[in-house]
Structures are given as C-alpha cells and as structure tokens.
Coordinates of C-alpha atoms in Angstrom, one line a residue:
M1 CA 163.7 99.1 69.1
A2 CA 164.7 99.5 65.3
L3 CA 163.2 96.0 64.6
M4 CA 159.9 97.1 66.1
A5 CA 159.9 100.5 64.0
R6 CA 160.9 98.6 60.8
K7 CA 157.8 96.3 61.4
K8 CA 155.6 99.2 61.8
G9 CA 156.9 100.3 58.3
W10 CA 159.0 103.3 59.7
K11 CA 162.3 104.1 58.0
I12 CA 165.5 103.3 59.8
F13 CA 168.7 105.2 59.5
Y14 CA 172.1 103.7 60.3
E15 CA 175.2 105.7 61.0
P16 CA 177.9 103.7 59.1
E17 CA 180.6 105.6 61.2
S18 CA 179.1 104.7 64.6
V19 CA 181.1 102.7 67.1
V20 CA 179.6 100.5 69.6
A21 CA 181.4 99.6 72.8
Y22 CA 180.6 96.8 75.2
A23 CA 181.9 97.1 78.7
V24 CA 181.8 94.1 80.7
G25 CA 181.8 95.7 84.0
K26 CA 183.4 95.2 87.5
K27 CA 185.3 92.0 88.7
L28 CA 183.0 89.3 89.7
T29 CA 183.1 88.2 93.2
W30 CA 182.6 84.6 94.1
R31 CA 179.2 85.2 95.1
D32 CA 178.4 86.5 91.6
R33 CA 180.0 83.8 89.7
P34 CA 177.1 81.1 89.9
Y35 CA 174.6 83.5 88.9
F36 CA 176.6 84.6 86.0
C37 CA 177.3 81.1 84.9
V38 CA 173.6 80.2 85.0
R39 CA 172.7 83.6 83.1
W40 CA 175.1 82.8 80.3
S41 CA 174.9 79.1 80.0
R42 CA 175.0 77.9 76.5
A43 CA 171.4 76.4 76.7
R44 CA 169.9 79.5 78.1
V45 CA 171.4 81.8 75.7
M46 CA 170.9 79.8 72.6
R47 CA 167.1 79.4 73.6
A48 CA 166.8 83.2 74.1
E49 CA 168.7 83.7 70.8
R50 CA 166.5 81.2 68.6
Y51 CA 163.5 83.1 70.0
F52 CA 164.8 86.4 69.2
Y53 CA 165.8 85.4 65.6
D54 CA 162.4 83.6 65.0
K55 CA 160.4 86.5 66.4
W56 CA 162.1 89.0 64.0
G57 CA 162.1 86.5 61.0
L58 CA 166.0 86.9 60.9
S59 CA 168.6 84.2 59.8
H60 CA 170.1 82.2 62.5
D61 CA 173.6 83.1 63.1
F62 CA 174.7 81.0 66.1
E63 CA 178.6 81.3 65.5
R64 CA 178.6 84.9 66.4
Q65 CA 176.8 84.0 69.6
E66 CA 179.0 80.8 70.4
N67 CA 182.1 83.4 70.0
F68 CA 180.4 85.9 72.3
L69 CA 179.7 83.2 75.0
R70 CA 183.1 81.7 74.5
D71 CA 184.8 85.3 75.4
H72 CA 182.2 86.5 77.8
K73 CA 182.7 83.5 80.2
R74 CA 186.2 84.3 80.4
H75 CA 185.2 87.2 82.7
A76 CA 183.7 84.8 85.3
F77 CA 187.1 82.7 85.6
P78 CA 189.9 84.6 83.7
F79 CA 192.5 82.1 84.5
K80 CA 195.3 84.4 83.4
K81 CA 198.2 82.2 84.8
L82 CA 196.6 79.3 83.1
Q83 CA 196.7 81.1 79.8
R84 CA 200.3 82.0 80.1
L85 CA 201.3 78.6 80.8
A86 CA 199.1 76.5 78.6
G87 CA 198.1 79.0 76.1
W88 CA 194.5 80.5 74.8
R89 CA 192.7 77.4 73.7
I90 CA 193.3 75.4 76.6
T91 CA 192.2 78.3 78.9
V92 CA 189.2 78.7 76.9
T93 CA 188.3 75.1 77.2
A94 CA 189.1 75.0 80.8
T95 CA 186.8 78.2 81.2
A96 CA 183.9 76.5 79.4
L97 CA 184.0 73.3 81.4
V98 CA 184.2 75.2 84.7
C99 CA 181.5 77.7 84.0
E100 CA 179.3 74.9 82.6
A101 CA 180.0 72.7 85.8
V102 CA 179.1 75.7 88.1
S103 CA 175.9 76.5 86.0
A104 CA 174.6 73.0 86.5
W105 CA 175.3 73.0 90.4
A106 CA 173.8 76.5 90.7
S107 CA 170.7 75.7 88.7
R108 CA 169.9 72.8 91.1
R109 CA 170.6 75.1 93.9
L110 CA 169.1 78.4 92.8
I111 CA 166.3 77.4 90.6
K112 CA 163.6 76.2 93.0
P113 CA 161.3 73.6 91.4
D114 CA 157.5 74.1 91.3
Q115 CA 155.9 74.2 94.6
S116 CA 152.4 74.6 93.6
P117 CA 149.9 72.0 94.8
S118 CA 149.2 69.2 92.7
V119 CA 145.4 69.7 92.3
P120 CA 144.1 69.0 88.8
L121 CA 143.1 72.4 86.9
P122 CA 139.3 71.1 86.2
Q123 CA 138.8 70.8 89.9
L124 CA 140.0 74.3 90.4
A125 CA 138.3 75.9 87.4
N126 CA 134.6 74.5 87.9
P127 CA 134.4 73.9 91.8
T128 CA 131.2 72.0 92.8
P129 CA 129.5 72.7 96.4
D130 CA 131.0 69.2 97.5
S131 CA 134.6 70.4 96.6
V132 CA 134.5 73.8 98.4
P133 CA 135.9 73.3 102.1
G134 CA 133.8 74.7 104.8

C-alpha cells in the first residue's frame, strides 16, 4: 500500500521505533504439508518476488528471500530430533530436499493440466454458418 501511495506522489512516513512481528501459525497437519510445500516452493516464490521487484522498480534482493524460505520451510518439517543429532546445517538441507520433493509430487497431483478443448482460436472467434452445429 505504501508503494502505491508513493507512486501517486503521496508522502510516506515511517516509524523507526516500530516492530514488525510475523507469526507462522499453528502446527501443520500432514494434509497441509503438500500445499505448503507447493506454495512455498523456491521457483514459485522467486517468480513472485521477481515480479514484485520489477513492478515497483526495486533492486532485487533474493538473498533475503532465500533466507526467509530456508527458515519458513522448517515449519512444515521441523526435524527437531535430527537437528539435535546432526546439527542445523544438515537439518536445513534435509528440510529443503524433503519440501522440494513433496512440492514436485504435489504439483503433479494437485495442479491439474488444462482441460480446455483443443479447438484453434480463430475457429471460435469467427464462426461460419458451416462450423456452427445444428
């Protein structure tokens, strides 16, 4: 909203003492995890991030988004015991691999291919008396 106001020439005021909090939410169920992994897949998020930066003429800061994704994906697969045994880096790597695998599987199952008829568009746009059934 502030970017849209700035684009229209309005003055934007920031409060330097403000604190922004982000709460992840409740624990995910096994049913929620496939959608979560598709929604937060790296390709999908980076495409949206690139669109946002380009739309508002901002310089790209993908490192910030990569760090957010890394930490956010851990919500789907916390692997707390693995982290105690193997450490943070291995846990983050395992989480990323599992989430991307679940995302690839869920994308094939949840995102249905286009079921529209394969009629060429010019035939639909300019019907002739011979092409209209009946």
